Coordinates of C-alpha atoms in Angstrom, one line a residue:
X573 CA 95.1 151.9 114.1
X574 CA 94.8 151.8 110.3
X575 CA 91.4 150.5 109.3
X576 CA 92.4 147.0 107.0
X577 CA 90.9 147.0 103.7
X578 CA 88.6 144.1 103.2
X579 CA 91.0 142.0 101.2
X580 CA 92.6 138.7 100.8
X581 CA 94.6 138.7 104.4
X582 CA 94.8 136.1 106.4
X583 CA 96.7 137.8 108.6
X584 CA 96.0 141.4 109.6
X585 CA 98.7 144.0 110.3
X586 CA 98.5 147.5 111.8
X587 CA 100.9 150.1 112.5
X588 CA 100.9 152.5 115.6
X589 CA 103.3 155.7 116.6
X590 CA 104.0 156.1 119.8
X591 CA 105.0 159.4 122.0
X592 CA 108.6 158.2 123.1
X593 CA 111.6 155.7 123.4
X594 CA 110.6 151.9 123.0
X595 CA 111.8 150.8 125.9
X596 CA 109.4 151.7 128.6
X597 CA 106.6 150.5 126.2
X598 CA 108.9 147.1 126.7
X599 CA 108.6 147.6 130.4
X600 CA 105.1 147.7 130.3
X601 CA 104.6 144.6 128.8
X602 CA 107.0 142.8 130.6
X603 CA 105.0 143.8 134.1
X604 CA 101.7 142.9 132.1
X605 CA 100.6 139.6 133.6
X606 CA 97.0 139.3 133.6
X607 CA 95.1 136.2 132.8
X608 CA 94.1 135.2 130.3
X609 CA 97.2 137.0 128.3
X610 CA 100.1 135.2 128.4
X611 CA 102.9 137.7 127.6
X612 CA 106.4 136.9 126.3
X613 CA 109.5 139.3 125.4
X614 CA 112.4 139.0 123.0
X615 CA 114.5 141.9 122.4
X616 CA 112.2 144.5 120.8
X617 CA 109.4 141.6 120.1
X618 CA 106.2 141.3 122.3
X619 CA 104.4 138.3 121.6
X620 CA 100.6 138.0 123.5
X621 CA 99.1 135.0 123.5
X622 CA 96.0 133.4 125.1
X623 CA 97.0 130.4 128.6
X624 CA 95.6 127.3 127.4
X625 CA 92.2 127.5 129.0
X626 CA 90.8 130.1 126.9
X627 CA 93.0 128.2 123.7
X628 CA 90.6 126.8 120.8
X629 CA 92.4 125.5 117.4
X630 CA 91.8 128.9 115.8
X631 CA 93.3 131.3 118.8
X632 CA 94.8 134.1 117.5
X633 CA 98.1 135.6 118.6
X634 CA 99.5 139.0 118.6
X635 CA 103.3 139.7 117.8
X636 CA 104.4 143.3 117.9
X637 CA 108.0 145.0 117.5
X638 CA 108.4 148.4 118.9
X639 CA 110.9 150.3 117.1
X640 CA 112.9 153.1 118.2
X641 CA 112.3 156.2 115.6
X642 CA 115.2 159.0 115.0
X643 CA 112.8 161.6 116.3
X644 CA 113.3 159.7 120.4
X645 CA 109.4 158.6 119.3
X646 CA 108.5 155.1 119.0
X647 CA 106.7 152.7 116.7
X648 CA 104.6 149.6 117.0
X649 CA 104.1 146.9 113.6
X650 CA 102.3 144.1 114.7
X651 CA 100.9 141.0 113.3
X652 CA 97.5 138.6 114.4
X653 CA 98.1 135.0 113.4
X654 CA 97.5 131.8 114.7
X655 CA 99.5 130.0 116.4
X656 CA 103.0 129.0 114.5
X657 CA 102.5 125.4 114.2
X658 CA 99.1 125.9 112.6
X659 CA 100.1 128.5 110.5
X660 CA 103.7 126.5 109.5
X661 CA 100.9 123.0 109.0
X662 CA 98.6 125.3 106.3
X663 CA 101.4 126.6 105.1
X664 CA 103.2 123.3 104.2
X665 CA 100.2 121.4 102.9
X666 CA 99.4 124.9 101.0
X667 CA 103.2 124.1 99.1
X668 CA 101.4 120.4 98.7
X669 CA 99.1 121.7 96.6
X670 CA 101.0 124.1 94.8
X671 CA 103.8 120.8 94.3
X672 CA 101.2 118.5 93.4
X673 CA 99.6 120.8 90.8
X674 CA 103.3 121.7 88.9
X675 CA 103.5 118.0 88.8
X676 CA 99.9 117.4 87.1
X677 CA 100.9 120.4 84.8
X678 CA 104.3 118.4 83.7
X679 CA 102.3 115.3 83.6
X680 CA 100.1 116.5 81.4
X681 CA 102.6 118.7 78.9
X682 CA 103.9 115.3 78.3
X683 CA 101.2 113.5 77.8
X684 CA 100.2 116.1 75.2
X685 CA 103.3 116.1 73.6
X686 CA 103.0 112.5 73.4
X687 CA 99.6 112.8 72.1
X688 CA 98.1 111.2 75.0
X689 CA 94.5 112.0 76.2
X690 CA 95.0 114.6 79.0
X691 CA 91.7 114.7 81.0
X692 CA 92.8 112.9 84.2
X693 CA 96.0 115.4 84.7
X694 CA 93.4 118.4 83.8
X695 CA 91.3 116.7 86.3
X696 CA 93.8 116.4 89.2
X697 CA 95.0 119.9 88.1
X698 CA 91.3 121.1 88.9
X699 CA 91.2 119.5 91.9
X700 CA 94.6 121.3 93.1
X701 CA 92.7 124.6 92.8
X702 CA 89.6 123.6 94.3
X703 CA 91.6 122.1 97.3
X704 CA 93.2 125.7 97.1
X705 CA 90.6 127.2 97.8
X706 CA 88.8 125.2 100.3
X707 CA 92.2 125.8 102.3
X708 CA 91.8 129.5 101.7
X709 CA 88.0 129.5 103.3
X710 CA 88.9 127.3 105.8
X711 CA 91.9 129.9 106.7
X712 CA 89.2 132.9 106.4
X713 CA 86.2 130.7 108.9
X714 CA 89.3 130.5 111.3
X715 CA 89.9 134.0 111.1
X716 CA 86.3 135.0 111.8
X717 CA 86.0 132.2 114.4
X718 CA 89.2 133.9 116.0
X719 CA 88.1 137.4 115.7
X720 CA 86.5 138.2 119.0
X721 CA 90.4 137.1 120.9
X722 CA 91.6 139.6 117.8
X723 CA 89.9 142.4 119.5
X724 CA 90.9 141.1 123.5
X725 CA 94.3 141.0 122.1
X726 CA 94.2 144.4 120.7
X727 CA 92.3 146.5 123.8
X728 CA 95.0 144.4 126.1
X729 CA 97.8 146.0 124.2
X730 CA 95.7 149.5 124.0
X731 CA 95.7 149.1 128.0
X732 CA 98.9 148.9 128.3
X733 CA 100.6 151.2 125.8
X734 CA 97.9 154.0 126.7
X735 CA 99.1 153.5 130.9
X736 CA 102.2 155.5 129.4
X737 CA 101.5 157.7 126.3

């Protein structure tokens, strides 16, 4: 696995190559059923998630396409997020913000060119970017509350892809 570098991702990505054709790697997950992985298959896509007993608000899960290679070798790109309708929720109110502050911005260009006083709509603008960020930390305390089910979810996927390469 690639070692991340320590920057602004919310959602880490690695990259592994494999020593043959996708499919039995596919197989392999698609026998994996041990608690508490729940393990679901579309096509090419694995997707490994936690059952709902082990499931806090910040559970991570694991997506991974394996991709057949011209050289009959194999490849694995996966993804650790949180669940969809969490990460589709931060991503809408993160639009919100990024709405409401274009709208503050207008409202204030106006005002200026109006010669209107401009405090309040530099005000709200602030307050745009400070909610910004406060979302960003919030996304970065879930990731590090979510990190030890990072690494379960990694060693399962280890397990299994090492049973055949």
């Amino acid at each position: 696995m690639k070692a991340l570098p320590n920057e602004i991702v919310l959602r880490p990505r690695f990259q592994l190559n494999l020593k043959g054709p996708a499919q039995p790697f596919l197989q392999l997950f698609q026998e994996a059923d041990e608690p508490p992985f729940i393990v679901k298959i579309s096509d090419h896509h694995v997707f490994i998630k936690f059952n709902r007993a082990e499931t806090h608000f910040w559970s991570p899960q694991l997506q991974i396409e394996i991709v057949d290679q011209e050289d009959g070798n194999s490849t694995i790109y996966g993804l650790f997020g949180p669940n969809p309708t969490l990460w589709t929720f931060f991503m809408f109110v993160h639009f919100g913000v990024a709405t409401l502050f274009i709208i503050f911005g207008i409202w204030a260009y106006s005002n200026k060119a109006l010669g209107k006083e401009i405090g309040l709509q530099m005000g709200l603008m602030a307050l745009m970017v400070v909610t910004w960020i406060v979302l960003y930390v919030f996304g970065r305390i879930g990731r590090k509350k979510g990190k030890p089910q990072m690494h379960q979810l990694h060693e399962f996927m280890l397990r299994h892809i090492q049973v055949q390469s």
